[in-house]
Amino acid sequence: MLDIQKIRADFPILSEKVNGKPLVYFDNGATSQKPQIVIDAEAKYYQEINANIHRGVHTLSQLATDAYEISRVKIQHHINAKFSHEVLFTSGTTHGINLVTNGFASILKPGDEVVVSSLEHHSNIVPWQMLCEKTGATLRVIPMNEDGELIIEAFDALLSEKTKVVTVNHISNALGIINPIKYIIEKAHAFGAAVLIDGAQAVPHLKPDVQDLDCDFYAFSGHKMCGPTGTGILYGKEAWLNKLPPYQGGGEMIKEVTFEKTTYADLPHKFEAGTPNIAGGIVLGTAVDYLNNIGFHNIHKHEEHLLEYATKRLLEIEGLKIYGTGKNKASVISFNIDGIHPYDIGSIIDKLGIAVRTGHHCAQPIMNFFCIPGTIRASFSFYNTKEEIDVMVEAVKKAKTMLS
Ligand SMILES: *Cc1c(COP(=O)(O)O)cnc(C)c1O
């Protein structure tokens, strides 16, 4: 069992007050809070070893470069990538996905097909739409059912030799549904398609094994897993990263000019033009260590309890409907109360110190599917407690009374 109070003491913000009330932070799906060790590591970098990396021969530059590369290897081991040069530092999931879609612009042809799912975050829809517009490829969408699960038979039927890329999220940010990605990857590969997994919502809850999954790309953000904002990782299989053109530089002219430069020769530098978020990249390694010290098995157990408890307690409220009722779920609950706009509930409970997300959660197609403007989303982390869930349930009840 986790000592939650001890863990909570690692996060200074959790003892803050918001609107005069103790903060109840249930917006972990948008970004997680940061432990002191991560906050300190960021300052320590600037205090002790700040220098540009891969450039100078001077000592500080060497120290900064070493710390950055040690972090890359740490993340390589964390996700079980075969090589450290398959681990690219990005500014986040959005950046990673765009890096890949940009690369596929030189691969896809009219008539080719890209398969996305109806459960995607806008970050994993819009770049593929832009790619299809650019190349003349067609976007196909895996439909979902009323429980918020992908309809797998429909996915099977979408696949053909025209399918060049399949992309789905590991866990849906809007509903918390865990997708059967291993099956999806295997099926897509049988048709020769590449697979990108949007792991943004998965990495705070589990440790992905990219070799076991056998995905071609896996993108995630650092800020949702206790790391700094503006950090992220794109894992790509070596063969694909060698095949894709670099992202930054963009235009064909620049591509050639840059091609003569040494930077292109080696992964991962081919995709890491310019001075990166050095501190962020190093500190993302600190965050990964922190999570591994707690242990993903322990995180899973605790979050599963929270999900179960919150689901039961929320359903005590009459007129409350949960979206995403599939069996395989992460600790995310999206809900509405009959006849009340989610925004109104969100605003009232915010006054009571409770942070939840309201709106479409960057997943408008899901809201359209359910014919709703949005939901209230409570997303739990390992540092949340049952007591906090009780506070939220009472607050939602109060808001309901005020609004009906
Ligand atoms: C948050 C999120 C993104 C976007 O991540 P950024 O950090 O904003 O780039 C993409 N997909 C999913 C599923 C997300 O939850």
Short mmCIF file of C-alpha atoms and ligand atoms in Angstrom, two decimals, residues 92-94 121 123 169 171 173 198 200-201 221 223-224, ligand 1:
data_model
loop_
_atom_site.label_atom_id
_atom_site.label_comp_id
_atom_site.label_asym_id
_atom_site.label_seq_id
_atom_site.Cartn_x
_atom_site.Cartn_y
_atom_site.Cartn_z
CA GLY A 92 5.18 17.32 -26.16
CA THR A 93 2.75 14.89 -27.74
CA THR A 94 1.53 17.46 -30.26
CA HIS A 121 -7.63 14.15 -29.01
CA SER A 123 -3.80 16.68 -31.52
CA ASN A 169 -4.54 6.77 -28.39
CA ILE A 171 -5.98 5.80 -23.30
CA ASN A 173 -8.30 11.63 -22.48
CA ASP A 198 -0.70 8.62 -28.74
CA ALA A 200 -0.21 11.11 -23.61
CA GLN A 201 -2.81 9.74 -21.19
CA SER A 221 4.17 14.56 -22.99
CA HIS A 223 3.95 17.46 -18.14
CA LYS A 224 1.25 14.83 -17.62
C1 LIG B 1 -2.85 16.03 -23.64
C2 LIG B 1 -3.03 15.15 -24.80
C3 LIG B 1 -2.46 15.44 -26.04
C4 LIG B 1 -1.69 16.70 -26.29
O1 LIG B 1 -0.59 16.82 -25.45
P1 LIG B 1 0.26 18.17 -25.43
O2 LIG B 1 1.09 18.03 -24.22
O3 LIG B 1 -0.75 19.29 -25.32
O4 LIG B 1 1.02 18.24 -26.69
C5 LIG B 1 -2.63 14.54 -27.05
N1 LIG B 1 -3.33 13.41 -26.89
C6 LIG B 1 -3.90 13.10 -25.71
C7 LIG B 1 -4.64 11.81 -25.60
C8 LIG B 1 -3.78 13.96 -24.64
O5 LIG B 1 -4.35 13.64 -23.49
#
